[in-house]
Structures are given as C-alpha cells and as structure tokens.
mmCIF file of C-alpha atoms in Angstrom:
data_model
loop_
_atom_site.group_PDB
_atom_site.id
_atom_site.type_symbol
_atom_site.label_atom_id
_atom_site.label_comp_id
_atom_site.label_asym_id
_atom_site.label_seq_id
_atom_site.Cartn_x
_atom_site.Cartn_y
_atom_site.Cartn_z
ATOM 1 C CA UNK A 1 -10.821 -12.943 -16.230
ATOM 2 C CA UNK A 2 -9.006 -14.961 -13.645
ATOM 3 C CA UNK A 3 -6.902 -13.182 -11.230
ATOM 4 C CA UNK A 4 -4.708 -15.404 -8.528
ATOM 5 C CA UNK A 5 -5.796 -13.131 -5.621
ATOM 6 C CA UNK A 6 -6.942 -13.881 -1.652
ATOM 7 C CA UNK A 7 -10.251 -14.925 -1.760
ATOM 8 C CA UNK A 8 -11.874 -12.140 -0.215
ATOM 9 C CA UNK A 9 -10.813 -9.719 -2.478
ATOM 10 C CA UNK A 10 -11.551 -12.300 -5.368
ATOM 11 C CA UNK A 11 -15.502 -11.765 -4.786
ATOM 12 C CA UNK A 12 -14.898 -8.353 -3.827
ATOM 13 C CA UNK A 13 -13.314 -7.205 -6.875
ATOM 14 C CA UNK A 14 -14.813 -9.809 -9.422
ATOM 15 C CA UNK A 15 -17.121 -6.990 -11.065
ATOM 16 C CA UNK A 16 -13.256 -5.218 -11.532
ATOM 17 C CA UNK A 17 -11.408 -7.946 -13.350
ATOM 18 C CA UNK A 18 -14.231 -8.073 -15.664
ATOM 19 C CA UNK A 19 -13.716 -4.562 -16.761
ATOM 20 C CA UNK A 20 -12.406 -3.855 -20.348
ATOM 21 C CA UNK A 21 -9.315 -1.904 -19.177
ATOM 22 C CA UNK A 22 -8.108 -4.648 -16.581
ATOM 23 C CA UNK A 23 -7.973 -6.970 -19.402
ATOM 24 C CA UNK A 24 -5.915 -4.679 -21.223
ATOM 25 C CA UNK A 25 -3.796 -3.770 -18.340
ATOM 26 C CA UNK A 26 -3.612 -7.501 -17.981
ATOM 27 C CA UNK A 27 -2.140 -8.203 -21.207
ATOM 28 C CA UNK A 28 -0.183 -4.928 -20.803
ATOM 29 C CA UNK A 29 1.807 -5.940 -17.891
ATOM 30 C CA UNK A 30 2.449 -9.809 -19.389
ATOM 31 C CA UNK A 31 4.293 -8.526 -21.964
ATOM 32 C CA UNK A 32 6.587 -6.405 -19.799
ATOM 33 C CA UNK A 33 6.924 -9.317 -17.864
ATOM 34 C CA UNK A 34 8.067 -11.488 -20.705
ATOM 35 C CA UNK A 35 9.968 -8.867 -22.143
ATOM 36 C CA UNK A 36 11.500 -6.961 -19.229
ATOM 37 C CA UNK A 37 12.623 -7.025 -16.382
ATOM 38 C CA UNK A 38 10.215 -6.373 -13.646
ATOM 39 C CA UNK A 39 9.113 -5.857 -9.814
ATOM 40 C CA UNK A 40 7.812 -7.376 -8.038
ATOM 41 C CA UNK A 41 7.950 -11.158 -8.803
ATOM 42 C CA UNK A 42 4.867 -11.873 -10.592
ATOM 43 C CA UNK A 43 3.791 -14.181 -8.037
ATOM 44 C CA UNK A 44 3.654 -11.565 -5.654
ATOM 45 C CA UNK A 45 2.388 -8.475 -7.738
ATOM 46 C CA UNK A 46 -1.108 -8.869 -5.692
ATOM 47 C CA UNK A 47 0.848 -10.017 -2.542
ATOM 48 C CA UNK A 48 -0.644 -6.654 -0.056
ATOM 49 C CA UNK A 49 -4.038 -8.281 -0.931
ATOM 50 C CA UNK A 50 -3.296 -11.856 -0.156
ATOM 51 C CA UNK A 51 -1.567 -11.058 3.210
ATOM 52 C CA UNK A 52 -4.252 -8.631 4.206
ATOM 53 C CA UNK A 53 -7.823 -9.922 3.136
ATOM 54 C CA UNK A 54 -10.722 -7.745 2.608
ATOM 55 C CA UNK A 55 -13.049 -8.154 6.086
ATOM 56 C CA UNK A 56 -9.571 -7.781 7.863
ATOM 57 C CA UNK A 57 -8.578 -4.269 6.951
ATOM 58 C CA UNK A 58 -8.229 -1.956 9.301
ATOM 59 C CA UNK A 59 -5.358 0.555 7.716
ATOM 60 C CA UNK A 60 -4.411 1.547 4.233
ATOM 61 C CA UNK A 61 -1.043 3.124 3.378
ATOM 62 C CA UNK A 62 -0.827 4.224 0.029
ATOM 63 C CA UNK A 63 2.434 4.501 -2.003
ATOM 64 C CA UNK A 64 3.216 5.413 -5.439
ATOM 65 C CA UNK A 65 4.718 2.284 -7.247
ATOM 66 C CA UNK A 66 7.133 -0.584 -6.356
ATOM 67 C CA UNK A 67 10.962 -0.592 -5.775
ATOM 68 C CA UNK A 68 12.973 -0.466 -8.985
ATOM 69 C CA UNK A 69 16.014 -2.145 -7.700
ATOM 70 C CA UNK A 70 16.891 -5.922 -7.492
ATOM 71 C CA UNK A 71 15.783 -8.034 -4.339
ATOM 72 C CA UNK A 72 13.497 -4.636 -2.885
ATOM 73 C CA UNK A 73 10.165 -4.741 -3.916
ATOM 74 C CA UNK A 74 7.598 -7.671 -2.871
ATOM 75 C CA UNK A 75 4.629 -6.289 -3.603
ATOM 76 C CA UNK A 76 4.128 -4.158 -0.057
ATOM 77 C CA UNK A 77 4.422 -0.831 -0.203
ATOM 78 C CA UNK A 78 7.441 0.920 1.374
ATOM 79 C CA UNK A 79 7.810 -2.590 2.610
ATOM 80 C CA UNK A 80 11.231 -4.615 1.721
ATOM 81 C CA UNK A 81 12.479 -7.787 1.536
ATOM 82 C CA UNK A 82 14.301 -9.715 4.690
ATOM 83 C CA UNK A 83 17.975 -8.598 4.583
ATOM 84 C CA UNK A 84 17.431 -5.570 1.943
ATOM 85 C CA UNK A 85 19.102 -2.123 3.007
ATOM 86 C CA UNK A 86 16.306 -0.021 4.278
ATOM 87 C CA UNK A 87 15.679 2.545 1.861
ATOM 88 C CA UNK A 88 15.404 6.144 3.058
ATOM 89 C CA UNK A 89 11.944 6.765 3.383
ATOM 90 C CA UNK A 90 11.708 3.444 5.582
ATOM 91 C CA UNK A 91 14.161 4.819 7.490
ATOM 92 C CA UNK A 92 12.280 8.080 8.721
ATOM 93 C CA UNK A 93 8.789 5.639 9.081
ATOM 94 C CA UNK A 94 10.933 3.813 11.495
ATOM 95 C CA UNK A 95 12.267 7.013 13.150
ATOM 96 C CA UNK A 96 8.786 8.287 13.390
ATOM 97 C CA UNK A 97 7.511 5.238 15.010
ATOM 98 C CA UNK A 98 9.803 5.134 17.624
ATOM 99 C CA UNK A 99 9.661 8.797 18.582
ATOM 100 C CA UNK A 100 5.892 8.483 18.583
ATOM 101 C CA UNK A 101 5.208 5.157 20.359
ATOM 102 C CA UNK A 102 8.362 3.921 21.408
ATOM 103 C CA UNK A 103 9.625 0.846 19.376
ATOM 104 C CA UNK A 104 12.960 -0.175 18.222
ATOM 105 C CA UNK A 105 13.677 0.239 14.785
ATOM 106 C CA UNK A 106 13.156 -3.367 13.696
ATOM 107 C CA UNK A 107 15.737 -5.745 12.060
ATOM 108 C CA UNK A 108 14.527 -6.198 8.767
ATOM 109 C CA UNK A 109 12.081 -3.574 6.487
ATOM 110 C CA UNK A 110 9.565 -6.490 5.674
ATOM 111 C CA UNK A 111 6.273 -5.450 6.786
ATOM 112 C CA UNK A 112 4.650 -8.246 6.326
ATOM 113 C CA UNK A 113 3.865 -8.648 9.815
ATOM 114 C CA UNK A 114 1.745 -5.397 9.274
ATOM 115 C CA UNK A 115 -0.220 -6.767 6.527
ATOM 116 C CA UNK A 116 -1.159 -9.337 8.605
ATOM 117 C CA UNK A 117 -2.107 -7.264 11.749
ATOM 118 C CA UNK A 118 -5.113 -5.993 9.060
ATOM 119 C CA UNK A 119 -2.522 -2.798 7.321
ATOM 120 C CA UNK A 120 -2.831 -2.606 3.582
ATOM 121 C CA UNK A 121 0.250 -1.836 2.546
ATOM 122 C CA UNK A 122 -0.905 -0.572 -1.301
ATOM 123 C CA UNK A 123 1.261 0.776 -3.896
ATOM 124 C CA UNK A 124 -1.100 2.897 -6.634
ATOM 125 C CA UNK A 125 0.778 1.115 -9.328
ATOM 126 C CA UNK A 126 1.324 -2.452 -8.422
ATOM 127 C CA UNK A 127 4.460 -3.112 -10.726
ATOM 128 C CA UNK A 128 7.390 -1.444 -12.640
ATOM 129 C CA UNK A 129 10.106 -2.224 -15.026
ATOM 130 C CA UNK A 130 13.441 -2.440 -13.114
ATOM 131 C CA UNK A 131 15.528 0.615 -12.650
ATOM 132 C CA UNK A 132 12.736 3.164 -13.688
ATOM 133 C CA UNK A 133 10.821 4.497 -11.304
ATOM 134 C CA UNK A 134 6.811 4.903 -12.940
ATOM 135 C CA UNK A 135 7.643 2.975 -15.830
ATOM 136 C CA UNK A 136 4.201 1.326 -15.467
ATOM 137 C CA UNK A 137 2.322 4.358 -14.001
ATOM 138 C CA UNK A 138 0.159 4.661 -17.320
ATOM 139 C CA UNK A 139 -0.527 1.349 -17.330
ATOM 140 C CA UNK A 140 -3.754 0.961 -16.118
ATOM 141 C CA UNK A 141 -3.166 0.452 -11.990
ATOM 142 C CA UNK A 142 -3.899 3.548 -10.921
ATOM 143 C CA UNK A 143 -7.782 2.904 -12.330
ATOM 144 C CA UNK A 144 -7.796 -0.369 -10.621
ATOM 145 C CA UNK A 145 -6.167 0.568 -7.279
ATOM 146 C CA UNK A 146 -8.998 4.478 -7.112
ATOM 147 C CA UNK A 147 -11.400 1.712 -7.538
ATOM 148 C CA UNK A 148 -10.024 -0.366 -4.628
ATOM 149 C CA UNK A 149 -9.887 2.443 -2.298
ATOM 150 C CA UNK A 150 -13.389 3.636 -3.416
ATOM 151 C CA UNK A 151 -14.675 0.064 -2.692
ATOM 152 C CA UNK A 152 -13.120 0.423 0.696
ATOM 153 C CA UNK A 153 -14.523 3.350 1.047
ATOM 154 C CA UNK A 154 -17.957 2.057 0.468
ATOM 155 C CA UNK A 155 -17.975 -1.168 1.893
ATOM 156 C CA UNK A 156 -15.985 -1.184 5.216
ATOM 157 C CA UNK A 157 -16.072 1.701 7.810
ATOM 158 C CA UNK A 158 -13.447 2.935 10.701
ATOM 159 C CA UNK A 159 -10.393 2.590 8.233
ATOM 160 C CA UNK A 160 -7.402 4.742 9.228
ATOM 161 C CA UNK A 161 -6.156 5.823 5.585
ATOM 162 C CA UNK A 162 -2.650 7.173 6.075
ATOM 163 C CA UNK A 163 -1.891 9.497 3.197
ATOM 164 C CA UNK A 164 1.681 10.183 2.748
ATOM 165 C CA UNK A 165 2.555 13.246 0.635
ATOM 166 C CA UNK A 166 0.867 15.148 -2.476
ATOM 167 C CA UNK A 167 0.349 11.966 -4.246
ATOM 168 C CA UNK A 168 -1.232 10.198 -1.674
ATOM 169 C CA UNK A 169 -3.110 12.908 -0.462
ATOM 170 C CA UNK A 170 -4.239 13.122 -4.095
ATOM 171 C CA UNK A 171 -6.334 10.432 -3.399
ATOM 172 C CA UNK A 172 -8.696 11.898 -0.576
ATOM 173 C CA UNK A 173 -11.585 12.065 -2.761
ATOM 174 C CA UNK A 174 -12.120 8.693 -3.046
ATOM 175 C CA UNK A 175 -12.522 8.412 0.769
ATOM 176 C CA UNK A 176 -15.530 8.801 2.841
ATOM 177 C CA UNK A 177 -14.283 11.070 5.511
ATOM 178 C CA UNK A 178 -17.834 10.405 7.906
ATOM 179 C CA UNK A 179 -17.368 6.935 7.990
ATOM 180 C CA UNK A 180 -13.318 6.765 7.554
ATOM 181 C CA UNK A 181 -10.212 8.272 9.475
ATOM 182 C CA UNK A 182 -7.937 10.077 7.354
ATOM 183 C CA UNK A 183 -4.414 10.929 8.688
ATOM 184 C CA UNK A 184 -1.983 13.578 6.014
ATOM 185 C CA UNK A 185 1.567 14.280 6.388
ATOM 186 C CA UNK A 186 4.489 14.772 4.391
ATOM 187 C CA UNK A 187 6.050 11.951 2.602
ATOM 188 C CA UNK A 188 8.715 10.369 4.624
ATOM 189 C CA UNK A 189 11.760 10.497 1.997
ATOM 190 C CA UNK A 190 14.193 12.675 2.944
ATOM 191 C CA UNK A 191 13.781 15.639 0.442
ATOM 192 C CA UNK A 192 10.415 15.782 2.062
ATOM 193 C CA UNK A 193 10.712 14.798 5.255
ATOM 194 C CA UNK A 194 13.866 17.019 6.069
ATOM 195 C CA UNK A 195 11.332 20.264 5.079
ATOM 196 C CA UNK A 196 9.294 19.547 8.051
ATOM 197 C CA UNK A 197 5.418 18.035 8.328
ATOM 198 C CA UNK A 198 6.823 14.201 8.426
ATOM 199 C CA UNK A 199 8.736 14.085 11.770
ATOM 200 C CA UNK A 200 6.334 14.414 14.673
ATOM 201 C CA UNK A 201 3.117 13.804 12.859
ATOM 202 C CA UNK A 202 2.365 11.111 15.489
ATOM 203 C CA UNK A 203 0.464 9.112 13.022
ATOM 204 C CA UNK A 204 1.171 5.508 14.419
ATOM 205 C CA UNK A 205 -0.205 6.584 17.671
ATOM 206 C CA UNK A 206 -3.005 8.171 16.369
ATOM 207 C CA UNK A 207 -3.916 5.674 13.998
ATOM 208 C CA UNK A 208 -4.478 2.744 17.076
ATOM 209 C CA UNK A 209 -6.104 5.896 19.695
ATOM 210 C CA UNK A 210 -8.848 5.993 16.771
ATOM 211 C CA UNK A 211 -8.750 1.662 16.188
ATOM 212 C CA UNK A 212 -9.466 1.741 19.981
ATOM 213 C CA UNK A 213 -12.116 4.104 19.921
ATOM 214 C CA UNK A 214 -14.064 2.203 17.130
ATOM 215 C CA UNK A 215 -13.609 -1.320 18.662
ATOM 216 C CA UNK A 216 -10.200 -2.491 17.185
ATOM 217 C CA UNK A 217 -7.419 -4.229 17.942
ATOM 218 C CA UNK A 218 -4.220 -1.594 17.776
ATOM 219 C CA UNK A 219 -1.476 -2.424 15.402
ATOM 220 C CA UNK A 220 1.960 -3.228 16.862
ATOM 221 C CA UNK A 221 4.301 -0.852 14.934
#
C-alpha cells in the first residue's frame, strides 16, 4: 500500500507496508481518525521518519506512545510542540543533559533539531486517541515499529539505542548488541526518575564518546 513516508524509509520498509496486518492497522487507525479525536496530526503520524531518514541514523530513543493532550504530540517522541509546557519527563531529560554535558535547558521541548542531527525520536505506538493514554497500543504499531528496530538492527551498525525504562528495555532483543550500543536507565518521569537509576546515568555523554569512537559526528544535546 502507499504510505506518505521519507524516501529512505519508503524502500526500506516497502516489504512492511505490504504486510497483511499493516493494511489492517491502516484501515484501523483511519477510522479513529475519522471518528475520534487523535494525536498526532495525521500528517505528521510518520513525522520521526521523515525528519530523520534511514542512512542518517545514528540514535534511537524509544517511547511508548504519543501525547494525549491537545497541541503536545507531533509525532517525536518525548518531543513537543514550540510553546507547549514541557511535560515532566522532558523536564528530567533536560536536567540530565545539563548535569551530564553542560547545556541550558532549551526554550522550547521540540526536538526536532535532534531528529535532524540523525536521533530517531520513535514512539512504539505511533498514534492515540486524545486523552487516553494506549488507546491505540493494540493496534498494530508495536508489530510495525519491533520490525523497524529489527531492520535497524540488521541493516545499519554503531547505533546508540537509548532504552528508557521496562518498556523500552523490553525491546533489547531486537537489537544486535555486537554491532549496536545499547545504553538502559530508568525512565525519566518522575515516579521513576525520583527512585533513582535516571539522574546521573550520563547517557548524552556517553552516547557521542561512543559516536566518536565509531567515526560520527556527536549530537548537540
């Protein structure tokens, strides 16, 4: 089927939207869409793949599913809109980056300019209906997205994968560890964070020591 997606990832994932269950996850999420309320704008619902292409990855960070809450979610995960109230578990990324490598806490929670620096910023369901968190976890995203990350996996190597709390971490098994950098911590919402294991886990300085080592460009946090 035909998928409005960065090129790259078009003829990456072609064999994908050809798949029996992304048709029906297709036709799934139109008619929440149409009937519903929902996040992120369609137009944007593949925007972490259109901002980062394929050959250009260098990080993933893998989140659960979108905002639920008007004018949040744009299709980056833990990433929000210009203007938009950081939520609390951008806060603590944005404490943790400037206790690990110095930088101001930015202006505004849009990460776009990460995406385009080569981080994919990738929720493991891509949309959701507003004001319920998971409403479209059993939907049929979570297939597609194991499958991205396995593809990854498979056909790239030095990616810093940046797994963020039990679900995250859930995903490990889809990752190469020989040819891959993993880095685990706690998630970074507060219930979480505030037990210990997110503060100090010195990920964002890790993450460019090892994009260094392998011939990258660092990221600037």
């Amino acid at each position: 089927m035909e998928v409005r997606i960065e090129q790259s990832w078009r003829e990456v994932l072609n064999e994908e939207f050809q798949k029996p269950y992304f048709a029906e996850l297709a036709a799934k999420v139109r008619e929440e869409y149409t009937n519903h309320t929902c996040y992120p704008p369609a137009r944007l619902i593949f925007n972490a793949f259109d901002l980062c292409p394929f050959h250009r990855v260098k990080v993933v960070i893998i989140g659960q599913d979108p905002y639920h809450e008007p004018s949040q979610a744009h299709g980056l995960s833990f990433s929000v809109m210009d203007g938009v109230q950081f939520p609390p578990s951008l806060q603590n990324i944005f404490k943790e980056i400037r206790d690990d490598v110095g930088a101001d806490v930015p202006m505004t929670g849009n990460l776009q300019r990460w995406a385009e620096q080569g981080v994919l910023l990738l929720n493991a369901t891509l949309t959701v209906r507003a004001h319920e968190a998971n409403s479209h976890a059993n939907l049929g995203w979570r297939t597609f997205t194991d499958n991205v990350i396995r593809i990854l996996s498979e056909k790239r190597n030095n990616i810093v994968f940046m797994l963020w709390g039990g679900f995250a971490r859930g995903k490990k098994y889809l990752i190469n560890v020989e040819k891959h950098k993993i880095l685990e911590a706690a998630h970074p919402s507060p219930l979480s964070a505030n037990r210990g294991g997110w503060f100090g886990n010195r990920h964002f300085s890790q993450c460019n020591n090892y994009l260094e080592t392998t011939g990258q460009e660092p990221i600037i946090w």
